[in-house]
Tab-separated table of C-alpha atoms and ligand atoms in Angstrom:
chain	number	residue	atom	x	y	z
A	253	UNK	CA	-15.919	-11.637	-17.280
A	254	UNK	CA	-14.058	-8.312	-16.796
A	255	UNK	CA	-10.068	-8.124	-16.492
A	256	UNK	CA	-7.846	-6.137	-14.418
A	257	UNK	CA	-3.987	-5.879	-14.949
A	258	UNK	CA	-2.320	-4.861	-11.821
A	259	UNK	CA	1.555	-3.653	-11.351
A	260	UNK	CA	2.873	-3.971	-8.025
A	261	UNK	CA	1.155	-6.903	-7.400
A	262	UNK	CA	3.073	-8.777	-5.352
A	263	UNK	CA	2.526	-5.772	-2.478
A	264	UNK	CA	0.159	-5.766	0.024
A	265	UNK	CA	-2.241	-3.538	-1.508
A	266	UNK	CA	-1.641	-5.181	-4.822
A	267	UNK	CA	-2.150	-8.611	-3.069
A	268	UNK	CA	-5.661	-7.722	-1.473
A	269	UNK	CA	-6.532	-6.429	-4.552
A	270	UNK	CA	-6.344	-9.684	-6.629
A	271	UNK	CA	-8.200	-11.739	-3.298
A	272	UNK	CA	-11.054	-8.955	-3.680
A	273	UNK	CA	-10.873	-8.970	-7.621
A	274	UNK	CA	-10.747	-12.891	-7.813
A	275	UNK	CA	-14.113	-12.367	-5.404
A	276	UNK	CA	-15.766	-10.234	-7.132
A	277	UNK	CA	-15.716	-12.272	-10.754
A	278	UNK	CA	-12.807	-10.834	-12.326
A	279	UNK	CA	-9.808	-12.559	-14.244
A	280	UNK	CA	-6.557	-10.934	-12.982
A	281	UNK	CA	-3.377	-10.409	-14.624
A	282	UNK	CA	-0.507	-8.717	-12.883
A	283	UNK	CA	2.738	-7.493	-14.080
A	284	UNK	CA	6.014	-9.000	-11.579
A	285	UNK	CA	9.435	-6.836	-12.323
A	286	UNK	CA	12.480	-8.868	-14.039
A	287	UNK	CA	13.743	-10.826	-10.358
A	288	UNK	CA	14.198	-14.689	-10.692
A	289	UNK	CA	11.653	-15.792	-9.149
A	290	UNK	CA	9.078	-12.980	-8.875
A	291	UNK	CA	8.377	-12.447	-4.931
A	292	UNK	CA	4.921	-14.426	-5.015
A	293	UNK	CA	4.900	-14.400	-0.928
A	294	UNK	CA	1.717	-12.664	-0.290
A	295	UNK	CA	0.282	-14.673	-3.349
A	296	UNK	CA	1.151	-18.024	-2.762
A	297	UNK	CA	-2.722	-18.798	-0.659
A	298	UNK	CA	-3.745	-18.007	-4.245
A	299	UNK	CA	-1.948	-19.813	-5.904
A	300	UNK	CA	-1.777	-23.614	-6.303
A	301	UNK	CA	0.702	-25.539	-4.091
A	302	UNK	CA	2.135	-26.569	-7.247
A	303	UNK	CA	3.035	-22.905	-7.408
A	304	UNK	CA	0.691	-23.029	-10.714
A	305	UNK	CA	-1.865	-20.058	-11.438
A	306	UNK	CA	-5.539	-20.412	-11.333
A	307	UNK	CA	-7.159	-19.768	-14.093
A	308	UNK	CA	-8.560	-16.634	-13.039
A	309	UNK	CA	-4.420	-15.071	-11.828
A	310	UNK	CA	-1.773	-14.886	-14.588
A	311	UNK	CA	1.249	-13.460	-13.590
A	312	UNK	CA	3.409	-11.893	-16.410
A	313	UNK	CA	7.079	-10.316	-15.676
A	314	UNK	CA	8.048	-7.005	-17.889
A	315	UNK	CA	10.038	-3.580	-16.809
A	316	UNK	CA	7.961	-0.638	-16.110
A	317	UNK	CA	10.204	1.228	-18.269
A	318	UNK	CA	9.721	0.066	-21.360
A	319	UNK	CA	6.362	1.577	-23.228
A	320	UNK	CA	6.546	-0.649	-26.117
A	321	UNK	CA	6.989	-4.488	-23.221
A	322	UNK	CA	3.509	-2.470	-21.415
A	323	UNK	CA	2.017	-1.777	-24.509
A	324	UNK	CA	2.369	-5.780	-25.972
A	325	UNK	CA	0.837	-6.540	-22.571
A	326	UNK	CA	-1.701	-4.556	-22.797
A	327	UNK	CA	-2.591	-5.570	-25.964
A	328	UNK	CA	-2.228	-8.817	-25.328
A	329	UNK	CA	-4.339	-8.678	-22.046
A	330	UNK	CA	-7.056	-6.324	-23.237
A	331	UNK	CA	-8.069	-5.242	-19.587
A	332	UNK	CA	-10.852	-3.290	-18.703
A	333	UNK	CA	-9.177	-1.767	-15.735
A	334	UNK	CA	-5.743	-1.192	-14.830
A	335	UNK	CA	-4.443	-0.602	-11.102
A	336	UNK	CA	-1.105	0.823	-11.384
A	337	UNK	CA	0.327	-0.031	-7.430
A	338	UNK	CA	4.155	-0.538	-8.548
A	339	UNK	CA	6.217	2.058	-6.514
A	340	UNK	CA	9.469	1.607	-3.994
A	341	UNK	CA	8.711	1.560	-0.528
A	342	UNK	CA	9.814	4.044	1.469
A	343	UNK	CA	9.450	4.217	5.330
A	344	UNK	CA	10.707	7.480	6.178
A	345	UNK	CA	13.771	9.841	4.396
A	346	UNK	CA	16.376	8.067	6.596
A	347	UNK	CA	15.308	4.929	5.001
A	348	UNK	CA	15.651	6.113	1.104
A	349	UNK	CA	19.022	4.351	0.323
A	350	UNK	CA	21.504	7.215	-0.692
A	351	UNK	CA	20.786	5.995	-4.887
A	352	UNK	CA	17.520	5.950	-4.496
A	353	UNK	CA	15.578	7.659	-8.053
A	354	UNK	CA	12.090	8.083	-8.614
A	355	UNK	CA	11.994	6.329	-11.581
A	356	UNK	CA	9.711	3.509	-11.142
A	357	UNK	CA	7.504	5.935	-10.040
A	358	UNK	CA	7.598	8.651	-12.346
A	359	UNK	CA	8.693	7.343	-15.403
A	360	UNK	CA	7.277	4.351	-14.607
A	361	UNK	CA	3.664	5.949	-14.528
A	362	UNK	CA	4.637	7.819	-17.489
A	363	UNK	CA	5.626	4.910	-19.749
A	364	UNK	CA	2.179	2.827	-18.220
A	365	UNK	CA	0.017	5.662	-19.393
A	366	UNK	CA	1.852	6.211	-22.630
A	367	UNK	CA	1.139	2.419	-23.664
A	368	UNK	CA	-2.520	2.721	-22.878
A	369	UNK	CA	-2.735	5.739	-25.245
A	370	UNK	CA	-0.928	4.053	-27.666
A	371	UNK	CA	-2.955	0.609	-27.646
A	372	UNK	CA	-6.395	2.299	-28.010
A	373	UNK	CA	-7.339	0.198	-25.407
A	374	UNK	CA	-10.141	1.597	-23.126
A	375	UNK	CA	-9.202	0.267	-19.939
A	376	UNK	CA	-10.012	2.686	-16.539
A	377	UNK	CA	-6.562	3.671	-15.187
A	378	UNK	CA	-5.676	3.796	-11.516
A	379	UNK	CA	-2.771	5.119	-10.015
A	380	UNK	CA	-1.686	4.834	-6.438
A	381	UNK	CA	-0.761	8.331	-5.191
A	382	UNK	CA	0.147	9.330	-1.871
A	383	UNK	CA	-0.545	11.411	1.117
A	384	UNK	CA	2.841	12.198	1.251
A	385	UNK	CA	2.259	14.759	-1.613
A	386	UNK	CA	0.562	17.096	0.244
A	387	UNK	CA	4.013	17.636	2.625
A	388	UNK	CA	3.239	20.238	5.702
A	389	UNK	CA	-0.184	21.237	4.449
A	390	UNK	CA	-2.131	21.377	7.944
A	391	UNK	CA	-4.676	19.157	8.130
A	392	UNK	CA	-6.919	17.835	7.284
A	393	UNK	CA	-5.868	17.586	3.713
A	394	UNK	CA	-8.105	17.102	0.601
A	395	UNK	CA	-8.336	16.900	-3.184
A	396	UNK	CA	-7.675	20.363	-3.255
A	397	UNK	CA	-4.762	20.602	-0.850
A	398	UNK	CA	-2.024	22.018	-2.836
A	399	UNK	CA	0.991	19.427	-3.591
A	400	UNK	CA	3.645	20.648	-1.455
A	401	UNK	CA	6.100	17.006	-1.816
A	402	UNK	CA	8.934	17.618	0.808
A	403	UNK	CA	11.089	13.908	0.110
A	404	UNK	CA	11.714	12.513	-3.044
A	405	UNK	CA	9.381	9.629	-2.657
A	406	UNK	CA	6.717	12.644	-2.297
A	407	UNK	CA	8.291	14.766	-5.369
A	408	UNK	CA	7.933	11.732	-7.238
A	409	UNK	CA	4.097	10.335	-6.540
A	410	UNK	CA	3.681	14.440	-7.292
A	411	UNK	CA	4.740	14.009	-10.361
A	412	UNK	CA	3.113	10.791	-11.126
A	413	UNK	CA	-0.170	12.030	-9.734
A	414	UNK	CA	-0.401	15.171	-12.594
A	415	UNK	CA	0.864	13.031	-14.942
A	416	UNK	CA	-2.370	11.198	-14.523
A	417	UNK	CA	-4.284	14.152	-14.541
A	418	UNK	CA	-2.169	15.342	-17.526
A	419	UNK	CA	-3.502	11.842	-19.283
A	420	UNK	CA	-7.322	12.435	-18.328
A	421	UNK	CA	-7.534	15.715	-18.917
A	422	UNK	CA	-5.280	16.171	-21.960
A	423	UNK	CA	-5.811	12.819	-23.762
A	424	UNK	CA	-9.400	12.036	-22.504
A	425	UNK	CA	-8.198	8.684	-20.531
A	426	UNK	CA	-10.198	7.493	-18.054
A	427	UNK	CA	-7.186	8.357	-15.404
A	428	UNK	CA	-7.757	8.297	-11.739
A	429	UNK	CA	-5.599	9.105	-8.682
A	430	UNK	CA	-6.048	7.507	-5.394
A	431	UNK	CA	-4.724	9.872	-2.863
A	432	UNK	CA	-3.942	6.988	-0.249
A	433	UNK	CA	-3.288	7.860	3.062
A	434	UNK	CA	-1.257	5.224	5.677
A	435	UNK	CA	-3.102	1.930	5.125
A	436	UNK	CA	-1.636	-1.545	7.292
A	437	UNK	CA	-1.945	-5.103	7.683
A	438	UNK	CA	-0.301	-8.555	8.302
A	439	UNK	CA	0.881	-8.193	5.155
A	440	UNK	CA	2.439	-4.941	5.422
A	441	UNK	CA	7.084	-5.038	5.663
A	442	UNK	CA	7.692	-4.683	8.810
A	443	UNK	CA	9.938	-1.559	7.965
A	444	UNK	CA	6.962	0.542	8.817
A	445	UNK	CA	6.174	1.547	12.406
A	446	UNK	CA	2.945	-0.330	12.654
A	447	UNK	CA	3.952	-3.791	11.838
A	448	UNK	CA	6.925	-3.243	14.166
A	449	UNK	CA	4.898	-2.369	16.400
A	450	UNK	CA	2.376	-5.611	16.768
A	451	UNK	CA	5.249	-7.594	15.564
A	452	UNK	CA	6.840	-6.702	18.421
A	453	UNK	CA	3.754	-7.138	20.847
A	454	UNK	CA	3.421	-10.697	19.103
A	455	UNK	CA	7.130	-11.418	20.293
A	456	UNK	CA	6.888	-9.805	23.857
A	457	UNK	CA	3.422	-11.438	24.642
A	458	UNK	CA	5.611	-14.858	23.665
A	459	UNK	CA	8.897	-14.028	25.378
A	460	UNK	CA	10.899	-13.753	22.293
A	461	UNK	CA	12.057	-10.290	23.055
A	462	UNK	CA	11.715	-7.819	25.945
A	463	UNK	CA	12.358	-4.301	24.639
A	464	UNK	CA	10.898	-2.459	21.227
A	465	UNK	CA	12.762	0.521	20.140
A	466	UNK	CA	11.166	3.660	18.559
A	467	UNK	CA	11.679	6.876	17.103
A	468	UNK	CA	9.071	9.965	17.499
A	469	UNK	CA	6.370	8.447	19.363
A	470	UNK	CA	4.206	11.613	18.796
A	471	UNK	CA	4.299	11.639	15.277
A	472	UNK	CA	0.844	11.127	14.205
A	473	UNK	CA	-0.669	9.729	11.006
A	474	UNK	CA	-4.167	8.408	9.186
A	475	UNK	CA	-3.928	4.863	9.740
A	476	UNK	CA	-6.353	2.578	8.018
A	477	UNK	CA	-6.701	-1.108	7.285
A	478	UNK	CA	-5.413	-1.924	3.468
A	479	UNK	CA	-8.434	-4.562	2.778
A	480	UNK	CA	-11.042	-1.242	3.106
A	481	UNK	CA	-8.666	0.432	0.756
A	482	UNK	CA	-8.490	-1.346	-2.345
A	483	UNK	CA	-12.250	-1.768	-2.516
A	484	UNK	CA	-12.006	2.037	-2.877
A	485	UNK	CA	-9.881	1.762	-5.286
A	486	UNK	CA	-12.757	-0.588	-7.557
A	487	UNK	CA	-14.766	1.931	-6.597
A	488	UNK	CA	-13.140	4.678	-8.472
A	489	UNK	CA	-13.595	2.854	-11.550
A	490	UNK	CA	-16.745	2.054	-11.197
A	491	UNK	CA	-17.526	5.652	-11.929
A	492	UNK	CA	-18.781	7.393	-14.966
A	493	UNK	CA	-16.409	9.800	-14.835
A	494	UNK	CA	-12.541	9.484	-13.598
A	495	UNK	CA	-11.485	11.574	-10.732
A	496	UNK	CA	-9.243	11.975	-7.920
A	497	UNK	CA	-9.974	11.042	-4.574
A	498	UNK	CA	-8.610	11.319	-0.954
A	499	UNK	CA	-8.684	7.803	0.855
A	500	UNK	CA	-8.280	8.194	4.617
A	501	UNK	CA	-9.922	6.746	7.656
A	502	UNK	CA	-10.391	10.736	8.229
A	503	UNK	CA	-8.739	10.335	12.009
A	504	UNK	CA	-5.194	10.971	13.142
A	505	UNK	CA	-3.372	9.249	15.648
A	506	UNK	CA	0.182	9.280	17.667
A	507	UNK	CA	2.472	6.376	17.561
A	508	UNK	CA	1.870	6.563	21.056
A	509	UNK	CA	-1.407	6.201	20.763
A	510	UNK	CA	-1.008	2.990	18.416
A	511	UNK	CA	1.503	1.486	21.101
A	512	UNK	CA	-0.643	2.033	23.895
A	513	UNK	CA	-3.596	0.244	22.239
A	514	UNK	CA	-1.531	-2.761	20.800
A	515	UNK	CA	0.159	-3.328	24.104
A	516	UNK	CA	-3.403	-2.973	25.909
A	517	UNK	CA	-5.047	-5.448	23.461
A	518	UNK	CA	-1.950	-7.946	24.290
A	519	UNK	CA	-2.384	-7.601	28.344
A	520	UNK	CA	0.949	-5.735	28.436
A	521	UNK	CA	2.309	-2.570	29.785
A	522	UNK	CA	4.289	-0.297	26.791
A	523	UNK	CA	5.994	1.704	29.381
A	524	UNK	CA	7.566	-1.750	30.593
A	525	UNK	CA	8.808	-2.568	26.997
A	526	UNK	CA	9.110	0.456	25.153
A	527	UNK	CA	12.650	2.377	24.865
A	528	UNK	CA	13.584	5.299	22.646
A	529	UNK	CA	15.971	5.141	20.191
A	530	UNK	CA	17.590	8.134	18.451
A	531	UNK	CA	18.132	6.585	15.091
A	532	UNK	CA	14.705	5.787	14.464
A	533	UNK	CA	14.188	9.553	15.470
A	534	UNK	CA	13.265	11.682	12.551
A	535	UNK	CA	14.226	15.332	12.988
A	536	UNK	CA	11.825	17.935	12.252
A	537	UNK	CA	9.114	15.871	11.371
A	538	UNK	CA	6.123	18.480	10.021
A	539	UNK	CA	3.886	16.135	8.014
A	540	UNK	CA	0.943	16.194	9.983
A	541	UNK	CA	-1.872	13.775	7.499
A	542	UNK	CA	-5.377	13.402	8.084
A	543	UNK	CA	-7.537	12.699	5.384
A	544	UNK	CA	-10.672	14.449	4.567
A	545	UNK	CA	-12.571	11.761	3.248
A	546	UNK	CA	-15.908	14.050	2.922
A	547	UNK	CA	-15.549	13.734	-1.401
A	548	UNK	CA	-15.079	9.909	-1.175
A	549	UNK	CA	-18.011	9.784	1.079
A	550	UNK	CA	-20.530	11.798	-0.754
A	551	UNK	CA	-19.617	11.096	-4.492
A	552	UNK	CA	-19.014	7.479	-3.602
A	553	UNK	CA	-20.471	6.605	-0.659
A	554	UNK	CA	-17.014	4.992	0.797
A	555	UNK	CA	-16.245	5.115	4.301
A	556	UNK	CA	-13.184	2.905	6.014
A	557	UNK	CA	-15.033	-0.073	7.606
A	558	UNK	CA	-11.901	-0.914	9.822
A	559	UNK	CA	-11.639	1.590	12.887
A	560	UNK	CA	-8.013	2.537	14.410
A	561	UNK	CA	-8.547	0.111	17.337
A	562	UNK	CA	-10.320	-3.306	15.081
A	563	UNK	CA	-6.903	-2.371	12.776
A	564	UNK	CA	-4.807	-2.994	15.770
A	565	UNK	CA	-6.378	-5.648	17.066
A	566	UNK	CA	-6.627	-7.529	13.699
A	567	UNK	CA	-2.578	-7.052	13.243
A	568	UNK	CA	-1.845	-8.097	16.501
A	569	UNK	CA	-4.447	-11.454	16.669
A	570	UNK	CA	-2.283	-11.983	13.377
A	571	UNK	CA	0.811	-11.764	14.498
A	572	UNK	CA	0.149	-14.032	17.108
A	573	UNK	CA	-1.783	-16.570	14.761
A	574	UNK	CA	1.902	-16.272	12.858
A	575	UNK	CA	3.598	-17.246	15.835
A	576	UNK	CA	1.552	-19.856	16.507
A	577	UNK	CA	1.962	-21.437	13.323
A	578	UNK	CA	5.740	-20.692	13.059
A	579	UNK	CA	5.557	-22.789	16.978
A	580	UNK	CA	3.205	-25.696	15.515
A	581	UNK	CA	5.759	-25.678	12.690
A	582	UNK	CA	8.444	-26.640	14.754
A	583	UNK	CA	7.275	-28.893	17.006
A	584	UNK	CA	5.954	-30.860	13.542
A	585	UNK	CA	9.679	-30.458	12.218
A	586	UNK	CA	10.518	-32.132	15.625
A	587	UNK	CA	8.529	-35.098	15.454
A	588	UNK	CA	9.308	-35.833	11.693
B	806	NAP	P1	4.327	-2.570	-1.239
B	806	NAP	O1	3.765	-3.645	-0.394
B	806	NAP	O2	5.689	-2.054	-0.932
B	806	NAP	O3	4.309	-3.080	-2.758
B	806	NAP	C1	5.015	-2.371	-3.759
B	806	NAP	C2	4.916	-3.126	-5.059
B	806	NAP	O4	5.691	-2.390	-6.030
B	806	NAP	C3	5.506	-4.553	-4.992
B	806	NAP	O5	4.763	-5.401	-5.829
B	806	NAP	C4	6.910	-4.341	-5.562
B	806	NAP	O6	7.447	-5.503	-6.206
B	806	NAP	C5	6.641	-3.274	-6.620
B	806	NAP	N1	7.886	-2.578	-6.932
B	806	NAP	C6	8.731	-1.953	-6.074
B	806	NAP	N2	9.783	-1.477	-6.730
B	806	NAP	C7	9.616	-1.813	-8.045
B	806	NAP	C8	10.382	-1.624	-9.224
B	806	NAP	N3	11.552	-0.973	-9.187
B	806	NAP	N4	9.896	-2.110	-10.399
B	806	NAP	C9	8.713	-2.767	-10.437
B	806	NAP	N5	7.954	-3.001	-9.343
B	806	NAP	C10	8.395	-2.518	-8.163
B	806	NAP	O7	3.377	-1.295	-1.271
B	806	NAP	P2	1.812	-1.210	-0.949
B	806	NAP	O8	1.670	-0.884	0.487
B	806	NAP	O9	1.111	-2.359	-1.535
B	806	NAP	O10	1.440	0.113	-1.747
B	806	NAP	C11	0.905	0.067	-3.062
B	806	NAP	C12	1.031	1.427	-3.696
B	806	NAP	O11	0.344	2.392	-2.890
B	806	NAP	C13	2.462	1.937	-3.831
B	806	NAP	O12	2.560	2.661	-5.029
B	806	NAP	C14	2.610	2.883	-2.647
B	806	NAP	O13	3.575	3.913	-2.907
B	806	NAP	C15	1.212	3.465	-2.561
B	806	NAP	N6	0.911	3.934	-1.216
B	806	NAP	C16	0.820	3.035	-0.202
B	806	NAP	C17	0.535	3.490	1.080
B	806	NAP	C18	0.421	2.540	2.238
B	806	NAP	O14	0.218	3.018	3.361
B	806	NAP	N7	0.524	1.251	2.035
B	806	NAP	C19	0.310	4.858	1.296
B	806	NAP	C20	0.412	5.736	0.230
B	806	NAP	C21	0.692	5.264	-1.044
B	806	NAP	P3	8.371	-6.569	-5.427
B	806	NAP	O15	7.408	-7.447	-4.649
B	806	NAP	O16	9.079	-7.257	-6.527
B	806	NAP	O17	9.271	-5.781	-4.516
C-alpha cells in the first residue's frame, strides 16, 4: 500500500486529494497546524461520525516551521509521496491583512524540503505553486514564462517554487512544482469571486438576498474545477523524472462571463441582481492568466475534464443542494 503525507490538508485541494488518494489505494497522513481542534470541515464525510479516523486517514498536528517536528514525521510516516498544499489564502492584495508574511510559504517549503533531505527518505515531493508567479506576463503563460511575482503572496510561491527546483536540481530530490492556475468548487471559501458568485445565485434563486456586489467584472482568469486538479497533481509523481508543470484549463474568462452563465443556469437575470461596488474594485489590475497546458498534455497526457460552464453548473446545483439541506435541517429542528 503506498502513503502520501499531505500539508494543507484540511483545504479544498488538500481535501479532494485525500477522497482521490483514499480511492485510489493509498493510506493518507496529513499534517493539521497547532489550532484546537484542527479545522476537519471539508473532512468530516471521511471521517467517522465519531469524529474517529479510518484506518486509511491519520491526521497528525506539527508547525511547518520546525525542520526537526517534519523530519520526526517523516520518519515516522515513511511516505512515498508528499503533497505540500499548506499556504495562506489570499483573494486579492486588498485582502492580505496589513501583517501578513510569507512565511508559511517560504520558509515553510524550505523547512519541508530540508527534513526530507535530512531523513533520507525517498518520498516524491510536490509543491503547490501558483499562477500568480508569473505577474503581468501576457498570456498565455507556461513553464518557461519568466517569474515576474507582483504581491507578496506571488513573491512568496516564487520563492517557494525555486526552492523546489533548488532541491531537485541541487540535491537530486525528486521535487516537483505544480504551477496551478484558479481551480473552484463547493468547497472553495467563499472569499473568492466564484463561490460568491453561485453562493449568491443559490441565495437569489431562494429569496434570501436580492443584490450581489462585485468588483472588476472584466477581470478575467483560468478557472478550472479543483477535483481535475489534484489528479494532476498524482500525476506528476507518477513520473520517472520530477518536473514542473503548468495546470490550467488553458481558457480565460471575465467575471462577467462567469456571472452571466451562473445566473443563466439559475433562470435569473444578472443585470437584475448585480451592482458594483468600489471596494471590491481592484485598481490596476494587469494579471491577465491563461494557462498553456500544451507540456501537461503531451508529457502527461492531462487535460481538465471539467469545462468553464459543467464548473459553474456543478457549484451552483451545489449550492442549492446546500440550501436545501440547510431548509430540510430546519424544518427537522422544528418538528423535534
Ligand atoms: P485552501 O483551501 O485555502 O487551503 C489551505 C490549506 O493551508 C489549509 O489546510 C490551511 O489550514 C493551510 N494553512 C493555511 N495557513 C497555514 C499556516 N499558517 N500553517 C499551516 N497550514 C496553513 O487552499 P487550496 O485552494 O486548497 O490551495 C492549496 C494550495 O494550492 C495552496 O498552497 C494554494 O496557495 C495553492 N493554489 C491554489 C489555487 C486555487 O485556485 N485554489 C491556485 C494557485 C495555487 P487551515 O484549514 O487550518 O486553515
Amino acid at each position: 500500500m503506498k502513503r502520501a503525507l499531505i500539508t494543507g490538508i484540511t483545504g479544498q485541494d488538500g481535501s479532494y486529494l485525500t477522497e482521490f488518494l483514499l480511492s485510489q489505494g493509498y493510506a493518507v497522513d496529513g499534517l493539521t497546524r497547532n489550532t484546537q481542534p484542527a479545522n476537519t470541515t471539508r473532512l468530516n464525510h471521511l471521517l467517522a461520525g465519531n469524529g474517529a479516523q479510518p484506518p486509511a486517514l491519520r491526521l497528525h498536528q506539527g508547525d511547518l516551521l520546525s525542520t526537526r517536528r517534519l523530519r520526526a514525521l517523516i520518519e515516522q510516516v515513511q511516505p512515498d509521496e508528499i503533497y505540500h498544499l499548506a499556504a495562506p489564502s489570499r483573494p486579492g492584495p486588498a485582502a492580505e491583512p496589513p501583517d501578513w508574511r510569507g512565511d508559511i510559504t517560504v520558509l515553510g517549503t524550505l523547512h519541508l524540503l530540508e527534513a526530507l533531505r535530512r531523513s533520507g527518505t525517498p518520498a516524491k515531493f510536490f509543491h503547490a505553486a501558483s499562477a500568480e508567479i508569473f505577474g503581468p506576463a501576457p498570456p498565455p503563460q507556461s513553464e518557461t514564462t519568466p517569474l515576474a511575482p507582483a504581491s507578496r503572496y506571488a513573491a512568496a510561491k516564487g520563492h517557494a517554487t525555486r526552492l523546489t527546483r533548488i532541491y531537485r536540481q541541487r540535491y537530486g530530490l525528486f521535487a516537483a512544482n505544480g504551477i496551478l492556475f484558479n481551480h473552484e468548487s463547493i468547497r472553495r471559501s467563499n472569499r473568492y469571486v466564484s463561490r460568491k458568485i453561485t453562493q449568491a445565485v443559490a441565495a437569489i434563486a431562494t429569496g434570501e438576498q436580492y443584490y450581489l456586489y462585485l468588483g472588476n467584472l472584466n477581470a478575467r482568469r483560468d478557472w478550472g474545477y479543483a477535483p481535475d486538479y489534484v489528479a494532476a497533481m498524482w500525476l506528476m509523481l507518477q513520473q520517472p523524472q520530477a518536473d514542473d508543470f503548468v495546470i490550467g484549463s488553458g481558457q480565460a474568462y471575465t467575471v462577467k462571463d462567469f456571472v452571466a452563465a451562473a445566473f443563466d443556469y439559475a433562470g435569473l437575470d444578472w443585470q437584475a441582481h448585480v451592482r458594483f461596488d468600489p471596494r471590491f474594485y481592484r485598481p490596476g489590475e494587469t494579471y491577465c492568466p491563461q494557462a498553456d497546458i500544451g507540456k501537461i498534455g503531451s508529457v502527461l497526457g492531462w487535460r481538465p475534464r471539467t469545462c468553464f460552464q459543467a464548473l459553474i453548473r456543478l457549484m451552483v446545483d451545489a449550492e442549492l443542494k446546500l440550501k436545501e439541506c440547510a431548509y430540510q435541517l430546519t424544518i427537522d429542528n422544528r418538528q423535534l
